[in-house]
mmCIF file of C-alpha atoms in Angstrom:
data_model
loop_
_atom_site.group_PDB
_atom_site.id
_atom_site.type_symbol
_atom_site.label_atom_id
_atom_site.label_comp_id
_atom_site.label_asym_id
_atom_site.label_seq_id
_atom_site.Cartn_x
_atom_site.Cartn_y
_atom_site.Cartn_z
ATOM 1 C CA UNK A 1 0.000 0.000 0.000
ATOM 2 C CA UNK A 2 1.482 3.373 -1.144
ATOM 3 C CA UNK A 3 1.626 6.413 1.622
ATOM 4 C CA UNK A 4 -0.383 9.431 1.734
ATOM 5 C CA UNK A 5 -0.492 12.794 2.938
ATOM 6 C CA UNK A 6 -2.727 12.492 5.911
ATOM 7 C CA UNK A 7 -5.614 14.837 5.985
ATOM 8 C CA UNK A 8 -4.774 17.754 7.816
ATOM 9 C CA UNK A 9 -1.298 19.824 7.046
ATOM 10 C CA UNK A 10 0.273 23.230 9.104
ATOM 11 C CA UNK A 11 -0.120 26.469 6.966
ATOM 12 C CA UNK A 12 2.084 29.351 8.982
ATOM 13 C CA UNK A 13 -0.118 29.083 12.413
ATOM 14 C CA UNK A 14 -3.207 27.306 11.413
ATOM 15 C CA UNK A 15 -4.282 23.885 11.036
ATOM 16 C CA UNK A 16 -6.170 22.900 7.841
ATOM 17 C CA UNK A 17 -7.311 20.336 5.613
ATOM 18 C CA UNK A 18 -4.354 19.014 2.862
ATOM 19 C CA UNK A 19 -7.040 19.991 0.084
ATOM 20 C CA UNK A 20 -6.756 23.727 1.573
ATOM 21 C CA UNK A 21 -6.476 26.380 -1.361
ATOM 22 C CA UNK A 22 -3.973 28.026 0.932
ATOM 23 C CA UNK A 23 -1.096 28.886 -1.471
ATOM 24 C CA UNK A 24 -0.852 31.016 -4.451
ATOM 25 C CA UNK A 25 1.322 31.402 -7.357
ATOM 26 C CA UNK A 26 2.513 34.543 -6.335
ATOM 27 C CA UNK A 27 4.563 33.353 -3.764
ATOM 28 C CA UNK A 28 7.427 33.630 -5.769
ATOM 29 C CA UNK A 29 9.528 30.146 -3.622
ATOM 30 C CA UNK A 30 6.515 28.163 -4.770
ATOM 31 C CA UNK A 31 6.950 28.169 -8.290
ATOM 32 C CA UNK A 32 10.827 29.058 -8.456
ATOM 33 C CA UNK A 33 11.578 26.456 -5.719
ATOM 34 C CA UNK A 34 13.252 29.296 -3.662
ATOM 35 C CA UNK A 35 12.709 27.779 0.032
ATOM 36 C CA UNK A 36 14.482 25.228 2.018
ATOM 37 C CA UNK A 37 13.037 22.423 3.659
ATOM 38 C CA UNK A 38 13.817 19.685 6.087
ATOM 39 C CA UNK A 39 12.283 15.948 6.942
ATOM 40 C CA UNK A 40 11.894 14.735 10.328
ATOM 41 C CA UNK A 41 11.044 11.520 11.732
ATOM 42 C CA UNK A 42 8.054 11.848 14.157
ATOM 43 C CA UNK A 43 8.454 9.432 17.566
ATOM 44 C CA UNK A 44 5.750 8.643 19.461
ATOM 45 C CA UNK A 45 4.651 12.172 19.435
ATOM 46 C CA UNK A 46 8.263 13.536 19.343
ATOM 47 C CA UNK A 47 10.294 15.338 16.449
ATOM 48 C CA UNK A 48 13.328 13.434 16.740
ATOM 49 C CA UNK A 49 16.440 15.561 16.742
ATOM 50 C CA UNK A 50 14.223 19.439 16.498
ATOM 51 C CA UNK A 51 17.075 21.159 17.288
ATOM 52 C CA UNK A 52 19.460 19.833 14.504
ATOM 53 C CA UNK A 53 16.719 19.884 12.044
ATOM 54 C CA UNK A 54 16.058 23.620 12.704
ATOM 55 C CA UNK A 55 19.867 24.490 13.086
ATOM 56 C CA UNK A 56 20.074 23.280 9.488
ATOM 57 C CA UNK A 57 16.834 24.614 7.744
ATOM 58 C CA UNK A 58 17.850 28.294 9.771
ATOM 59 C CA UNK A 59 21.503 28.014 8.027
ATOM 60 C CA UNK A 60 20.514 27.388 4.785
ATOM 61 C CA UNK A 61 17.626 29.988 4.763
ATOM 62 C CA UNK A 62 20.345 32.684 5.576
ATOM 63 C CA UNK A 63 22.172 31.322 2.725
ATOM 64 C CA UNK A 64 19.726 31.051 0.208
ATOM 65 C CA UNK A 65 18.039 34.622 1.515
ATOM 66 C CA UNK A 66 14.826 32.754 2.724
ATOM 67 C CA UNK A 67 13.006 34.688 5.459
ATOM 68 C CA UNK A 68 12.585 32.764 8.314
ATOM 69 C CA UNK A 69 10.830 31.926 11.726
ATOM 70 C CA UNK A 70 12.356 33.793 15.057
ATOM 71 C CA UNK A 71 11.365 30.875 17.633
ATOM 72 C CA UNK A 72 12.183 27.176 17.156
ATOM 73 C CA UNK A 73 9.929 26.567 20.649
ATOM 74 C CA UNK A 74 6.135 28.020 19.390
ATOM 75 C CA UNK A 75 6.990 26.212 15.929
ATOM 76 C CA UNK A 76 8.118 23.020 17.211
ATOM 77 C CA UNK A 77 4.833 23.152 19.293
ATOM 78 C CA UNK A 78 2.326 24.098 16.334
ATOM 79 C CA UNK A 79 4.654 21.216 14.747
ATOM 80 C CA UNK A 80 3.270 19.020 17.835
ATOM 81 C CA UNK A 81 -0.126 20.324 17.274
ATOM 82 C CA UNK A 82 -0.438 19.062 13.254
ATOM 83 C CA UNK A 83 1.102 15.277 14.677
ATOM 84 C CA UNK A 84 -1.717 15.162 17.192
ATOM 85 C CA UNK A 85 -4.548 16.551 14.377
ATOM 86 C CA UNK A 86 -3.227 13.398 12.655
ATOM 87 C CA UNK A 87 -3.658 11.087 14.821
ATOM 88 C CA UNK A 88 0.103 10.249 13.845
ATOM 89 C CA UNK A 89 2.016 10.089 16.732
ATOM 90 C CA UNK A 90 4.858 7.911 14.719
ATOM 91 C CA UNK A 91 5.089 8.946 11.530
ATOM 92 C CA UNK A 92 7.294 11.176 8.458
ATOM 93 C CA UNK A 93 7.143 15.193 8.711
ATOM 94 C CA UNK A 94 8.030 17.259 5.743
ATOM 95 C CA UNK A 95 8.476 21.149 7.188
ATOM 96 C CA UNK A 96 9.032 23.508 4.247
ATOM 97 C CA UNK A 97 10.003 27.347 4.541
ATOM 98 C CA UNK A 98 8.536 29.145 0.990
ATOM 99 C CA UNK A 99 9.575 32.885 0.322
ATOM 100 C CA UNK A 100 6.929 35.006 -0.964
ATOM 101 C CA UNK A 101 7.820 38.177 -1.957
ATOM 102 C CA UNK A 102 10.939 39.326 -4.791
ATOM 103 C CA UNK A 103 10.370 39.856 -8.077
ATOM 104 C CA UNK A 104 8.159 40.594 -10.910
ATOM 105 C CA UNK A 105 6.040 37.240 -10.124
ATOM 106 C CA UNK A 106 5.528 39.198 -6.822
ATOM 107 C CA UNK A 107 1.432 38.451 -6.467
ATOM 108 C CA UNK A 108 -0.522 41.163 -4.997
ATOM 109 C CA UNK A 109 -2.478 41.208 -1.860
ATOM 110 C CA UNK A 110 0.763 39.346 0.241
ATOM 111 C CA UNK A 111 0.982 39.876 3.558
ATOM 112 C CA UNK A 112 3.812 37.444 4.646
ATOM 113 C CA UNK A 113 7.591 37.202 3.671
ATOM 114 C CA UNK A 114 7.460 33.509 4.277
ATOM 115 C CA UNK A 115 5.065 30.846 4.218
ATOM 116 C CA UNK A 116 5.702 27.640 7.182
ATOM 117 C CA UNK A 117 3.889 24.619 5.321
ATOM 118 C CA UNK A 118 4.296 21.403 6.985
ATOM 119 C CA UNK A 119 2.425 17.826 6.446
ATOM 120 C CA UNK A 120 3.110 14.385 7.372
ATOM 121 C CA UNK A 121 2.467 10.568 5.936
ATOM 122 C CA UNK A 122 3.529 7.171 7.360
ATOM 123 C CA UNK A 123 6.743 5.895 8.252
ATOM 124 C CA UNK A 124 7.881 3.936 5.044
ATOM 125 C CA UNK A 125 8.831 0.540 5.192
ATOM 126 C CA UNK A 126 12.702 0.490 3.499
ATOM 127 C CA UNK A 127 13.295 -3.698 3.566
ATOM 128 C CA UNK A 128 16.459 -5.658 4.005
ATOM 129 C CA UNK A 129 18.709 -2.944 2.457
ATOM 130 C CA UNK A 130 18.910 -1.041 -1.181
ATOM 131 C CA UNK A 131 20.760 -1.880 -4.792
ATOM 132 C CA UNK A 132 22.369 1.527 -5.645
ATOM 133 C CA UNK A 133 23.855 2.684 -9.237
ATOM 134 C CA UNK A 134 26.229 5.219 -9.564
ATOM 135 C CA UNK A 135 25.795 8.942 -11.642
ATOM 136 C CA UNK A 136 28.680 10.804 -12.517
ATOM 137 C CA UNK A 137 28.679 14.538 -12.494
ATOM 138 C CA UNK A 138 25.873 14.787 -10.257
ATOM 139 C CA UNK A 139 27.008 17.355 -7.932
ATOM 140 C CA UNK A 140 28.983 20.622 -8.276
ATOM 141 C CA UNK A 141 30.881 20.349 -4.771
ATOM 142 C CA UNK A 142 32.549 23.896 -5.464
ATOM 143 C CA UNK A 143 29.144 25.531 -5.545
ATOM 144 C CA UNK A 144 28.388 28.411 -3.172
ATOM 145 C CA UNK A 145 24.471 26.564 -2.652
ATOM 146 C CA UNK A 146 26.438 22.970 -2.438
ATOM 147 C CA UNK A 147 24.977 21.219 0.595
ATOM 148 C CA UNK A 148 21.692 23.508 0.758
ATOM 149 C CA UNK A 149 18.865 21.628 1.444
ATOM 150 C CA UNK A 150 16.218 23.883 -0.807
ATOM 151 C CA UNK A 151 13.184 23.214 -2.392
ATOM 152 C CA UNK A 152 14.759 22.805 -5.594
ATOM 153 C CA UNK A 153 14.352 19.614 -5.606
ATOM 154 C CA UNK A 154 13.540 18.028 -9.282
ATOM 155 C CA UNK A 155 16.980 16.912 -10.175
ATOM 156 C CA UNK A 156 17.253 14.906 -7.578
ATOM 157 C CA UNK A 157 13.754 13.306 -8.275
ATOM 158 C CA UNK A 158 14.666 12.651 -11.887
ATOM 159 C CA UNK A 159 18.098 10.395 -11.003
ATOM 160 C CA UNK A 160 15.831 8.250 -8.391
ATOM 161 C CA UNK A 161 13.148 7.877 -11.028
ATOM 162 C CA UNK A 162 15.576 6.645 -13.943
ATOM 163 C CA UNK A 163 17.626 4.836 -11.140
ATOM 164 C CA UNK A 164 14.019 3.345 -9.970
ATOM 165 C CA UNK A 165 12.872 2.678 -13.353
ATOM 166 C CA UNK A 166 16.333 0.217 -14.015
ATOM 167 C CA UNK A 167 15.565 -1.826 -11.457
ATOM 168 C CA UNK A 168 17.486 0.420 -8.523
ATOM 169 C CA UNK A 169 16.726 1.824 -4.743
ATOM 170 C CA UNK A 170 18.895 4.765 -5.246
ATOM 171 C CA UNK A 171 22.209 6.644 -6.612
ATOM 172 C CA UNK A 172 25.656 7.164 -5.640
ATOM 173 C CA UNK A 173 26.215 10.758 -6.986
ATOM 174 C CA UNK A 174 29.477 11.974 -7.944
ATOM 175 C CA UNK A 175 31.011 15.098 -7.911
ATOM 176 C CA UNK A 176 32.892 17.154 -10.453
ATOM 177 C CA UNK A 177 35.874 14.979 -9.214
ATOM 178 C CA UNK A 178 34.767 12.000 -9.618
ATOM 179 C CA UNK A 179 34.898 11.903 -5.644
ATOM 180 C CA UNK A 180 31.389 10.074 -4.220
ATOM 181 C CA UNK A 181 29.332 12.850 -2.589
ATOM 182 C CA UNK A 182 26.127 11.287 -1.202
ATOM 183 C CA UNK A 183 22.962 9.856 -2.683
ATOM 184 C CA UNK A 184 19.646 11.889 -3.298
ATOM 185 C CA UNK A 185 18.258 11.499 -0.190
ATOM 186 C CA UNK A 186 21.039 9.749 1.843
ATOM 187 C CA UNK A 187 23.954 9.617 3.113
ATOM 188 C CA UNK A 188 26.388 6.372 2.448
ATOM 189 C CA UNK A 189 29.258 5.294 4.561
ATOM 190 C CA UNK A 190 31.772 3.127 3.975
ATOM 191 C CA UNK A 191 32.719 0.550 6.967
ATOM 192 C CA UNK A 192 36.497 -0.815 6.775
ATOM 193 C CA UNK A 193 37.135 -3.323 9.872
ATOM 194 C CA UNK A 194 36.318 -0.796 12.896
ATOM 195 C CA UNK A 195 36.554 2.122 10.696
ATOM 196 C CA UNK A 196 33.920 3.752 8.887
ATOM 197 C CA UNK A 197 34.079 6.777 6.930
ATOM 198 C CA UNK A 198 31.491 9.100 4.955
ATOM 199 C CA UNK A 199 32.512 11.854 2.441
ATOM 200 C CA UNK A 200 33.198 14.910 3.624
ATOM 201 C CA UNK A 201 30.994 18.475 3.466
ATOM 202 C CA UNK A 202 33.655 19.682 0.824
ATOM 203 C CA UNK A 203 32.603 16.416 -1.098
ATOM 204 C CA UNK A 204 29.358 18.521 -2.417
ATOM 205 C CA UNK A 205 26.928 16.474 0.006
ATOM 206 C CA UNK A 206 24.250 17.577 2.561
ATOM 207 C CA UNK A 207 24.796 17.520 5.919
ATOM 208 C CA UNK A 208 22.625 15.450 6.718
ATOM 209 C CA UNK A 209 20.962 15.138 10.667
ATOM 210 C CA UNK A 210 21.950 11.331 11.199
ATOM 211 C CA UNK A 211 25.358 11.536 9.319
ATOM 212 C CA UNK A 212 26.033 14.635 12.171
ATOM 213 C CA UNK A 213 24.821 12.487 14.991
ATOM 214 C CA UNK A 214 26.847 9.368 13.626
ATOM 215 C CA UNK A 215 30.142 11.283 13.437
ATOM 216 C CA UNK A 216 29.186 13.648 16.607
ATOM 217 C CA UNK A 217 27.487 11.810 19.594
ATOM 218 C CA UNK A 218 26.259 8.409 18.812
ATOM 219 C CA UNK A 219 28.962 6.086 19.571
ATOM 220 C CA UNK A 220 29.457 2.391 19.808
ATOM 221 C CA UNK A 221 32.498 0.183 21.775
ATOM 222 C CA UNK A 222 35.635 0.197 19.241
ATOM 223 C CA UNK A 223 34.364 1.824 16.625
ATOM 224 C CA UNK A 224 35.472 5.152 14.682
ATOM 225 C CA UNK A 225 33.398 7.308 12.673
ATOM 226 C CA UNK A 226 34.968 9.885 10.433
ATOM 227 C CA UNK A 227 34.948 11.717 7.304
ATOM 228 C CA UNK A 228 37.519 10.890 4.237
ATOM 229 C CA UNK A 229 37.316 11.729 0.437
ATOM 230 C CA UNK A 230 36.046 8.457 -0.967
ATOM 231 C CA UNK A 231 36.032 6.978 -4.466
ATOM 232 C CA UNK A 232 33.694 4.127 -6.490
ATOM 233 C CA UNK A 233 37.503 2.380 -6.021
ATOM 234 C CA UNK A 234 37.213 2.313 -1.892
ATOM 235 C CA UNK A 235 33.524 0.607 -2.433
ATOM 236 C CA UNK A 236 35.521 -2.510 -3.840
ATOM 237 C CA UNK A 237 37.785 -2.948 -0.308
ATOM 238 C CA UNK A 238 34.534 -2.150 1.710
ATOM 239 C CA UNK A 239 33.271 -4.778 3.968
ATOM 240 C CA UNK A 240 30.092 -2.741 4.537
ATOM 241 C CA UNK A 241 28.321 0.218 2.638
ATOM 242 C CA UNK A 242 25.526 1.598 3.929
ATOM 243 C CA UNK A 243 23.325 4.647 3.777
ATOM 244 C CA UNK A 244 21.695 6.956 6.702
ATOM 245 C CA UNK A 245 18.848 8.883 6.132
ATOM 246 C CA UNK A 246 16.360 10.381 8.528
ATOM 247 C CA UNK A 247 13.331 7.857 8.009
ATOM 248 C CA UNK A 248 16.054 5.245 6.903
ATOM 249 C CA UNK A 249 17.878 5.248 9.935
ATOM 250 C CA UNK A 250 21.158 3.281 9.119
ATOM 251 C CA UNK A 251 20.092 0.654 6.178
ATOM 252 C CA UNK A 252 23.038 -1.565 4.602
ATOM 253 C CA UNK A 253 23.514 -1.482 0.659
ATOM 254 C CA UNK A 254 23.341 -4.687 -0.977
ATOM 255 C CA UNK A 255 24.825 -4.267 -4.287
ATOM 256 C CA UNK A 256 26.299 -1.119 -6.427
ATOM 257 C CA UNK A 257 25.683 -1.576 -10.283
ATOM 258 C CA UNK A 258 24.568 -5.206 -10.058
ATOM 259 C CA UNK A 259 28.287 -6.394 -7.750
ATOM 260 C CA UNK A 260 27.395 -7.671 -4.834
ATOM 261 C CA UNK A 261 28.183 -5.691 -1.442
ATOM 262 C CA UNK A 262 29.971 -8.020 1.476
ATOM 263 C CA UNK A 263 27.199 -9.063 4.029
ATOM 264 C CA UNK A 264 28.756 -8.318 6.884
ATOM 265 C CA UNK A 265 26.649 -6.435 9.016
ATOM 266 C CA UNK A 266 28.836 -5.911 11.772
ATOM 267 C CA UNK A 267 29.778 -2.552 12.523
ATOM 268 C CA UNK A 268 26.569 -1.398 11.008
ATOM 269 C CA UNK A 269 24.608 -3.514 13.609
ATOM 270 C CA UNK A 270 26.521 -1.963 16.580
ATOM 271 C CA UNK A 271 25.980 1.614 15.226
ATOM 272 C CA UNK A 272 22.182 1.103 14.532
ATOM 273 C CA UNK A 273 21.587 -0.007 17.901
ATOM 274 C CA UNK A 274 23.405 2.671 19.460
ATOM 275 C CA UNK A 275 21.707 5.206 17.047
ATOM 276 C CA UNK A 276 18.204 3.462 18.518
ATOM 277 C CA UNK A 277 19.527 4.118 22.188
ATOM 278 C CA UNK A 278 20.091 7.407 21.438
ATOM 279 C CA UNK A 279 16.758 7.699 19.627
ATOM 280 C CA UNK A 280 14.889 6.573 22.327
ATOM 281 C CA UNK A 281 16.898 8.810 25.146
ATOM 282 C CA UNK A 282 15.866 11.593 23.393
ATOM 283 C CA UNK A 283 12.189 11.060 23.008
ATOM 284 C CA UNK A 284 11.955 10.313 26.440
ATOM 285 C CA UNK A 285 14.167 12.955 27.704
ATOM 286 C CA UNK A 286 11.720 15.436 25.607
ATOM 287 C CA UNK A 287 8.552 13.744 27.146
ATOM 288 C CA UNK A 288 10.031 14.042 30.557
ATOM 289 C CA UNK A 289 10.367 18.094 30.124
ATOM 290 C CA UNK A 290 6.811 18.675 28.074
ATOM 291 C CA UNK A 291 4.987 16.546 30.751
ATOM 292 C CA UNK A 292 3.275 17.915 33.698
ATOM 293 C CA UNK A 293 3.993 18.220 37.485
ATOM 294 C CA UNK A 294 2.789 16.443 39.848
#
């Protein structure tokens, strides 16, 4: 069964139904893709890792010159306030930050610089692991907007399709350097004995919120996460690839162009459960503080 929107989505403070005439063409982000957006996985009523998600979204609005929320707290709660309307208390978030005004698309009658749209589905079911293919080219890592996670979104759509349409899960893209950057919505480490590395920032990719917590504070017994420049040659000495993604988790790779990626779950395994500890800290750390006294 294929995921929907559920029925209700968040439009700036207000909750309405997803079949809401609420936007206009003459916001001029909607059309031009000028907005930046972030996904978060929802936790038994919690956004997982708010303050990373927001961090990001607030950097790359500056960047991109996206007008943007003052207070993380009132929108995480109106966030809170769409999850319960939805009966969703587990479940996928996409928050998006449009810009309205610049230009002569400008429409009339605006009243807002910025428009806060978020919705949510189901969590999606990823299986055993994913068969990736490789695009060259893919990502210009000397870009000023490199690593910007905008609403600009359609290239990135286009190599999953084609990948999808071969008989793929997803796509190793490569930078100007032929150096592997990241996939189009993942990022993909590289696991040799204890040591597992992921391409750096200057690779082209997006910093993405589980790649941060893997290489920042989730930590298992004897094992070191880093960054390195990697190559399609280091995925041929891997004994694991696999990719991290904020509704993926950590999920292994199984094969890249049809050859067959080791099995060896190892060091993933140990990672993934760590990664769930700290999951679950969290969510009950943030329940703890939002519940009442008494």
């Amino acid at each position: 069964m294929v995921s929907r929107m559920h029925e209700f989505v968040l439009h700036n403070g207000e909750i309405v139904k997803a079949s809401s005439q609420v936007l206009a063409p003459g916001q001029v982000g909607l059309l031009s893709g000028w907005g930046v957006f972030s996904t978060v996985k929802v936790v038994d009523g919690v956004l997982f890792a708010w303050e990373r998600h927001w961090a990001r979204m607030n950097r790359d609005a500056k960047r991109m010159h996206v007008p943007f929320p003052s207070d993380p707290d009132a929108v995480r709660e109106r966030l809170e306030n769409l999850v319960a309307a939805n009966g969703s208390p587990n479940a996928t978030m996409r928050i998006a930050v449009v810009r309205n005004r610049g230009g002569i698309w400008e429409g009339p009658g605006l009243t807002r610089d910025y428009d806060l749209v978020a919705l949510t589905t189901g969590l999606k079911e990823w299986g055993e692991g994913v068969k990736l293919t490789v695009a060259p080219q893919a990502r210009h890592a000397a870009s000023t907007f490199a690593g910007a996670k905008v609403l600009s979104w359609a290239a990135n759509l286009v190599y999953l399709e084609e990948a999808q349409d071969k008989g793929f899960n997803e796509v190793i893209l490569l930078n100007e350097r032929d150096e592997i950057s990241e996939c189009t919505s993942a990022n993909i480490f590289l696991a040799q004995g204890d040591r597992v590395w992921t391409p750096p920032l200057r690779s082209g990719c997006l910093p993405g919120v589980t790649r941060d917590l893997l290489l920042a504070d989730v930590k298992a017994p004897g094992i070191e996460v880093k960054e390195r420049d990697l190559t399609t040659a280091d995925i041929e000495k891997a004994d694991e690839l696999f990719i991290t993604s904020t509704t993926r988790d950590l999920l292994p790779v199984l094969s890249v162009d049809g050859t067959q990626i080791p099995r060896n779950s190892r060091v993933r395994k140990a990672l993934q459960y760590a990664f769930s500890a700290y999951t679950a800290s969290y969510v009950a750390a943030r329940k703890a503080r939002v519940s009442p006294q008494g």
